[in-house]
N, CA and C atoms as an extended XYZ file, in Angstrom:
288
Properties=species:S:1:pos:R:3:atomname:S:1:resname:S:1:resid:I:1 pbc="F F F"
N        25.406       34.731      -14.094 N   MET     1
C        24.987       35.634      -13.054 CA  MET     1
C        25.875       36.875      -13.037 C   MET     1
N        27.169       36.684      -13.134 N   PHE     2
C        28.104       37.796      -13.134 CA  PHE     2
C        28.822       37.851      -14.467 C   PHE     2
N        29.085       39.041      -14.934 N   ALA     3
C        29.790       39.213      -16.206 CA  ALA     3
C        31.280       39.390      -15.952 C   ALA     3
N        32.070       38.852      -16.853 N   GLY     4
C        33.506       39.021      -16.776 CA  GLY     4
C        33.928       40.402      -17.270 C   GLY     4
N        35.201       40.651      -17.280 N   ILE     5
C        35.741       41.950      -17.678 CA  ILE     5
C        35.332       42.323      -19.095 C   ILE     5
N        35.302       41.350      -19.983 N   ARG     6
C        34.952       41.609      -21.381 CA  ARG     6
C        33.462       41.378      -21.663 C   ARG     6
N        32.656       41.260      -20.628 N   GLY     7
C        31.220       41.117      -20.804 CA  GLY     7
C        30.715       39.695      -20.884 C   GLY     7
N        31.593       38.736      -21.032 N   GLY     8
C        31.162       37.338      -21.097 CA  GLY     8
C        31.007       36.746      -19.708 C   GLY     8
N        30.739       35.445      -19.678 N   GLU     9
C        30.614       34.760      -18.396 CA  GLU     9
C        31.965       34.686      -17.700 C   GLU     9
N        31.927       34.661      -16.379 N   LEU    10
C        33.156       34.494      -15.610 CA  LEU    10
C        33.692       33.086      -15.821 C   LEU    10
N        34.988       32.991      -15.845 N   ALA    11
C        35.623       31.681      -15.967 CA  ALA    11
C        35.382       30.892      -14.683 C   ALA    11
N        35.257       29.585      -14.809 N   THR    12
C        35.035       28.719      -13.647 CA  THR    12
C        36.121       28.910      -12.607 C   THR    12
N        37.344       29.095      -13.039 N   ILE    13
C        38.454       29.261      -12.092 CA  ILE    13
C        38.262       30.505      -11.230 C   ILE    13
N        37.592       31.513      -11.761 N   THR    14
C        37.328       32.729      -10.981 CA  THR    14
C        36.421       32.410       -9.808 C   THR    14
N        35.361       31.636      -10.054 N   TYR    15
C        34.476       31.211       -8.971 CA  TYR    15
C        35.235       30.359       -7.953 C   TYR    15
N        36.027       29.428       -8.477 N   ARG    16
C        36.761       28.526       -7.579 CA  ARG    16
C        37.716       29.285       -6.674 C   ARG    16
N        38.427       30.233       -7.235 N   ARG    17
C        39.363       31.031       -6.426 CA  ARG    17
C        38.626       31.836       -5.359 C   ARG    17
N        37.537       32.470       -5.744 N   ALA    18
C        36.754       33.260       -4.781 CA  ALA    18
C        36.208       32.355       -3.677 C   ALA    18
N        35.701       31.185       -4.054 N   TRP    19
C        35.162       30.252       -3.072 CA  TRP    19
C        36.259       29.771       -2.137 C   TRP    19
N        37.427       29.454       -2.690 N   ASP    20
C        38.543       28.989       -1.869 CA  ASP    20
C        38.954       30.072       -0.871 C   ASP    20
N        39.025       31.308       -1.317 N   ASN    21
C        39.369       32.412       -0.410 CA  ASN    21
C        38.316       32.595        0.683 C   ASN    21
N        37.052       32.451        0.321 N   ALA    22
C        35.976       32.571        1.309 CA  ALA    22
C        36.068       31.448        2.348 C   ALA    22
N        36.333       30.222        1.898 N   ARG    23
C        36.484       29.097        2.826 CA  ARG    23
C        37.652       29.331        3.770 C   ARG    23
N        38.772       29.805        3.219 N   LYS    24
C        39.954       30.072        4.035 CA  LYS    24
C        39.654       31.085        5.131 C   LYS    24
N        38.892       32.112        4.775 N   GLY    25
C        38.574       33.161        5.737 CA  GLY    25
C        37.525       32.769        6.760 C   GLY    25
N        36.645       31.835        6.405 N   ALA    26
C        35.514       31.503        7.281 CA  ALA    26
C        35.742       30.257        8.139 C   ALA    26
N        36.633       29.382        7.712 N   LEU    27
C        36.797       28.105        8.395 CA  LEU    27
C        38.101       28.056        9.177 C   LEU    27
N        38.123       27.205       10.185 N   SER    28
C        39.372       26.961       10.908 CA  SER    28
C        40.316       26.204        9.978 C   SER    28
N        41.605       26.170       10.298 N   PRO    29
C        42.528       25.407        9.436 CA  PRO    29
C        42.120       23.936        9.277 C   PRO    29
N        41.636       23.319       10.349 N   ALA    30
C        41.216       21.913       10.259 CA  ALA    30
C        39.980       21.768        9.370 C   ALA    30
N        39.023       22.682        9.504 N   GLU    31
C        37.833       22.642        8.662 CA  GLU    31
C        38.198       22.894        7.202 C   GLU    31
N        39.096       23.844        6.981 N   TYR    32
C        39.517       24.155        5.614 CA  TYR    32
C        40.180       22.940        4.965 C   TYR    32
N        40.943       22.186        5.727 N   ALA    33
C        41.618       21.002        5.193 CA  ALA    33
C        40.642       19.852        4.935 C   ALA    33
N        39.467       19.915        5.536 N   SER    34
C        38.462       18.864        5.372 CA  SER    34
C        37.659       19.086        4.086 C   SER    34
N        36.792       18.137        3.741 N   PRO    35
C        35.956       18.329        2.543 CA  PRO    35
C        34.763       19.262        2.761 C   PRO    35
N        34.627       19.828        3.952 N   LEU    36
C        33.504       20.703        4.270 CA  LEU    36
C        33.367       21.834        3.255 C   LEU    36
N        32.247       21.844        2.538 N   ALA    37
C        31.935       22.895        1.556 CA  ALA    37
C        33.092       23.150        0.595 C   ALA    37
N        33.754       22.084        0.191 N   ARG    38
C        34.901       22.243       -0.705 CA  ARG    38
C        34.497       22.870       -2.045 C   ARG    38
N        33.296       22.526       -2.519 N   ARG    39
C        32.805       23.106       -3.768 CA  ARG    39
C        31.528       23.896       -3.483 C   ARG    39
N        31.247       24.900       -4.290 N   VAL    40
C        30.010       25.661       -4.134 CA  VAL    40
C        28.825       24.715       -4.230 C   VAL    40
N        28.901       23.725       -5.098 N   TYR    41
C        27.827       22.753       -5.268 CA  TYR    41
C        27.507       22.040       -3.959 C   TYR    41
N        28.502       21.872       -3.094 N   ASP    42
C        28.274       21.188       -1.830 CA  ASP    42
C        27.200       21.885       -0.995 C   ASP    42
N        27.100       23.199       -1.106 N   LEU    43
C        26.063       23.929       -0.373 CA  LEU    43
C        24.683       23.578       -0.905 C   LEU    43
N        24.569       23.491       -2.213 N   ARG    44
C        23.283       23.126       -2.823 CA  ARG    44
C        22.884       21.719       -2.398 C   ARG    44
N        23.846       20.809       -2.438 N   HIS    45
C        23.594       19.428       -2.044 CA  HIS    45
C        23.149       19.369       -0.581 C   HIS    45
N        23.814       20.124        0.270 N   ALA    46
C        23.455       20.153        1.691 CA  ALA    46
C        22.050       20.714        1.891 C   ALA    46
N        21.714       21.735        1.128 N   CYS    47
C        20.394       22.344        1.236 CA  CYS    47
C        19.300       21.353        0.838 C   CYS    47
N        19.454       20.724       -0.305 N   VAL    48
C        18.455       19.755       -0.772 CA  VAL    48
C        18.353       18.593        0.215 C   VAL    48
N        19.476       18.119        0.712 N   SER    49
C        19.475       17.028        1.689 CA  SER    49
C        18.735       17.432        2.961 C   SER    49
N        18.964       18.657        3.408 N   THR    50
C        18.307       19.150        4.621 CA  THR    50
C        16.803       19.254        4.426 C   THR    50
N        16.370       19.755        3.269 N   TRP    51
C        14.935       19.834        2.992 CA  TRP    51
C        14.296       18.452        3.085 C   TRP    51
N        14.933       17.476        2.429 N   LEU    52
C        14.371       16.123        2.425 CA  LEU    52
C        14.374       15.501        3.813 C   LEU    52
N        15.489       15.615        4.525 N   SER    53
C        15.546       15.008        5.859 CA  SER    53
C        14.636       15.742        6.831 C   SER    53
N        14.292       16.983        6.519 N   GLY    54
C        13.364       17.741        7.346 CA  GLY    54
C        11.907       17.428        7.069 C   GLY    54
N        11.644       16.579        6.096 N   GLY    55
C        10.285       16.144        5.837 CA  GLY    55
C         9.560       16.887        4.730 C   GLY    55
N        10.251       17.753        3.997 N   VAL    56
C         9.601       18.418        2.867 CA  VAL    56
C         9.324       17.352        1.804 C   VAL    56
N         8.119       17.299        1.273 N   PRO    57
C         7.788       16.262        0.284 CA  PRO    57
C         8.734       16.294       -0.926 C   PRO    57
N         9.179       15.119       -1.392 N   PRO    58
C        10.106       15.059       -2.518 CA  PRO    58
C         9.646       15.831       -3.755 C   PRO    58
N         8.354       15.836       -4.035 N   ALA    59
C         7.879       16.578       -5.216 CA  ALA    59
C         8.153       18.072       -5.067 C   ALA    59
N         7.985       18.598       -3.851 N   GLN    60
C         8.255       20.014       -3.613 CA  GLN    60
C         9.747       20.313       -3.713 C   GLN    60
N        10.562       19.454       -3.101 N   VAL    61
C        12.014       19.637       -3.160 CA  VAL    61
C        12.500       19.573       -4.601 C   VAL    61
N        11.991       18.621       -5.361 N   ALA    62
C        12.381       18.491       -6.769 CA  ALA    62
C        12.056       19.766       -7.528 C   ALA    62
N        10.886       20.333       -7.278 N   ASP    63
C        10.497       21.575       -7.942 CA  ASP    63
C        11.446       22.708       -7.570 C   ASP    63
N        11.701       22.867       -6.291 N   TRP    64
C        12.601       23.938       -5.837 CA  TRP    64
C        14.014       23.764       -6.384 C   TRP    64
N        14.467       22.506       -6.483 N   ALA    65
C        15.836       22.234       -6.920 CA  ALA    65
C        15.977       22.160       -8.437 C   ALA    65
N        14.840       22.162       -9.138 N   GLY    66
C        14.902       22.073      -10.591 CA  GLY    66
C        15.179       20.676      -11.104 C   GLY    66
N        14.763       19.675      -10.341 N   HIS    67
C        14.937       18.276      -10.714 CA  HIS    67
C        13.579       17.656      -11.035 C   HIS    67
N        13.610       16.520      -11.704 N   SER    68
C        12.416       15.670      -11.728 CA  SER    68
C        12.446       14.892      -10.411 C   SER    68
N        11.313       14.376       -9.998 N   VAL    69
C        11.275       13.594       -8.763 CA  VAL    69
C        12.165       12.360       -8.892 C   VAL    69
N        12.136       11.708      -10.044 N   SER    70
C        12.955       10.498      -10.219 CA  SER    70
C        14.447       10.820      -10.130 C   SER    70
N        14.872       11.922      -10.738 N   ALA    71
C        16.288       12.310      -10.657 CA  ALA    71
C        16.666       12.662       -9.218 C   ALA    71
N        15.782       13.368       -8.543 N   LEU    72
C        16.026       13.748       -7.151 CA  LEU    72
C        16.222       12.506       -6.287 C   LEU    72
N        15.329       11.533       -6.438 N   LEU    73
C        15.394       10.347       -5.590 CA  LEU    73
C        16.589        9.454       -5.910 C   LEU    73
N        17.053        9.475       -7.152 N   LYS    74
C        18.252        8.693       -7.485 CA  LYS    74
C        19.455        9.194       -6.692 C   LYS    74
N        19.544       10.498       -6.517 N   VAL    75
C        20.694       11.092       -5.842 CA  VAL    75
C        20.487       11.186       -4.331 C   VAL    75
N        19.273       11.517       -3.911 N   TYR    76
C        19.038       11.879       -2.519 CA  TYR    76
C        18.189       10.892       -1.727 C   TYR    76
N        17.890        9.721       -2.253 N   ALA    77
C        17.007        8.772       -1.558 CA  ALA    77
C        17.491        8.481       -0.146 C   ALA    77
N        18.784        8.435        0.054 N   LYS    78
C        19.314        8.127        1.387 CA  LYS    78
C        18.923        9.170        2.426 C   LYS    78
N        18.561       10.371        1.984 N   CYS    79
C        18.178       11.441        2.908 CA  CYS    79
C        16.792       11.262        3.489 C   CYS    79
N        15.982       10.426        2.857 N   ILE    80
C        14.618       10.260        3.364 CA  ILE    80
C        14.440        8.930        4.078 C   ILE    80
N        15.514        8.187        4.266 N   GLU    81
C        15.446        6.957        5.042 CA  GLU    81
C        15.275        7.319        6.512 C   GLU    81
N        14.633        6.440        7.240 N   GLY    82
C        14.484        6.666        8.666 CA  GLY    82
C        13.331        7.579        9.033 C   GLY    82
N        12.453        7.848        8.100 N   GLN    83
C        11.315        8.712        8.386 CA  GLN    83
C        10.026        7.906        8.532 C   GLN    83
N        10.161        6.614        8.805 N   ASP    84
C         9.004        5.723        8.901 CA  ASP    84
C         8.004        6.178        9.959 C   ASP    84
N         8.494        6.480       11.137 N   GLU    85
C         7.595        6.846       12.229 CA  GLU    85
C         6.839        8.134       11.923 C   GLU    85
N         7.519        9.095       11.357 N   THR    86
C         6.868       10.353       10.983 CA  THR    86
C         5.785       10.089        9.944 C   THR    86
N         6.088        9.263        8.958 N   ALA    87
C         5.115        8.946        7.910 CA  ALA    87
C         3.901        8.223        8.502 C   ALA    87
N         4.136        7.298        9.418 N   LYS    88
C         3.030        6.568       10.047 CA  LYS    88
C         2.131        7.513       10.841 C   LYS    88
N         2.737        8.457       11.563 N   ARG    89
C         1.939        9.432       12.321 CA  ARG    89
C         1.086       10.283       11.385 C   ARG    89
N         1.642       10.666       10.245 N   ARG    90
C         0.884       11.469        9.276 CA  ARG    90
C        -0.294       10.667        8.701 C   ARG    90
N        -0.066        9.404        8.440 N   ILE    91
C        -1.129        8.541        7.918 CA  ILE    91
C        -2.240        8.397        8.963 C   ILE    91
N        -1.848        8.146       10.196 N   GLU    92
C        -2.850        8.020       11.273 CA  GLU    92
C        -3.646        9.312       11.404 C   GLU    92
N        -2.987       10.436       11.355 N   ALA    93
C        -3.693       11.726       11.470 CA  ALA    93
C        -4.648       11.931       10.308 C   ALA    93
N        -4.260       11.483        9.120 N   ALA    94
C        -5.116       11.652        7.951 CA  ALA    94
C        -6.397       10.824        8.061 C   ALA    94
N        -6.330        9.690        8.760 N   PHE    95
C        -7.514        8.837        8.897 CA  PHE    95
C        -8.419        9.233       10.059 C   PHE    95
N        -7.995       10.186       10.872 N   ARG    96
C        -8.831       10.625       11.993 CA  ARG    96
C        -9.917       11.542       11.530 C   ARG    96
């Protein structure tokens, strides 16, 4: 996404340092010391988890996240637990 000084890709440490500085500036000392958004990837994981727990169909989430449905469910299946009542209401509505 970003080019380094010599035109190549930025080193991973460059991203990590920038992310660490952003966390330091945005979070309280207690939040910074916690695992909250410790890695940039954590934001992606939180986003995908939120989509699934919000009821977005797994096939759609997998497409948006660039996963296969099977890969998505291996990692994120726990995010769709507890949606039984919502699923039952949708089924009932479909049969009306």
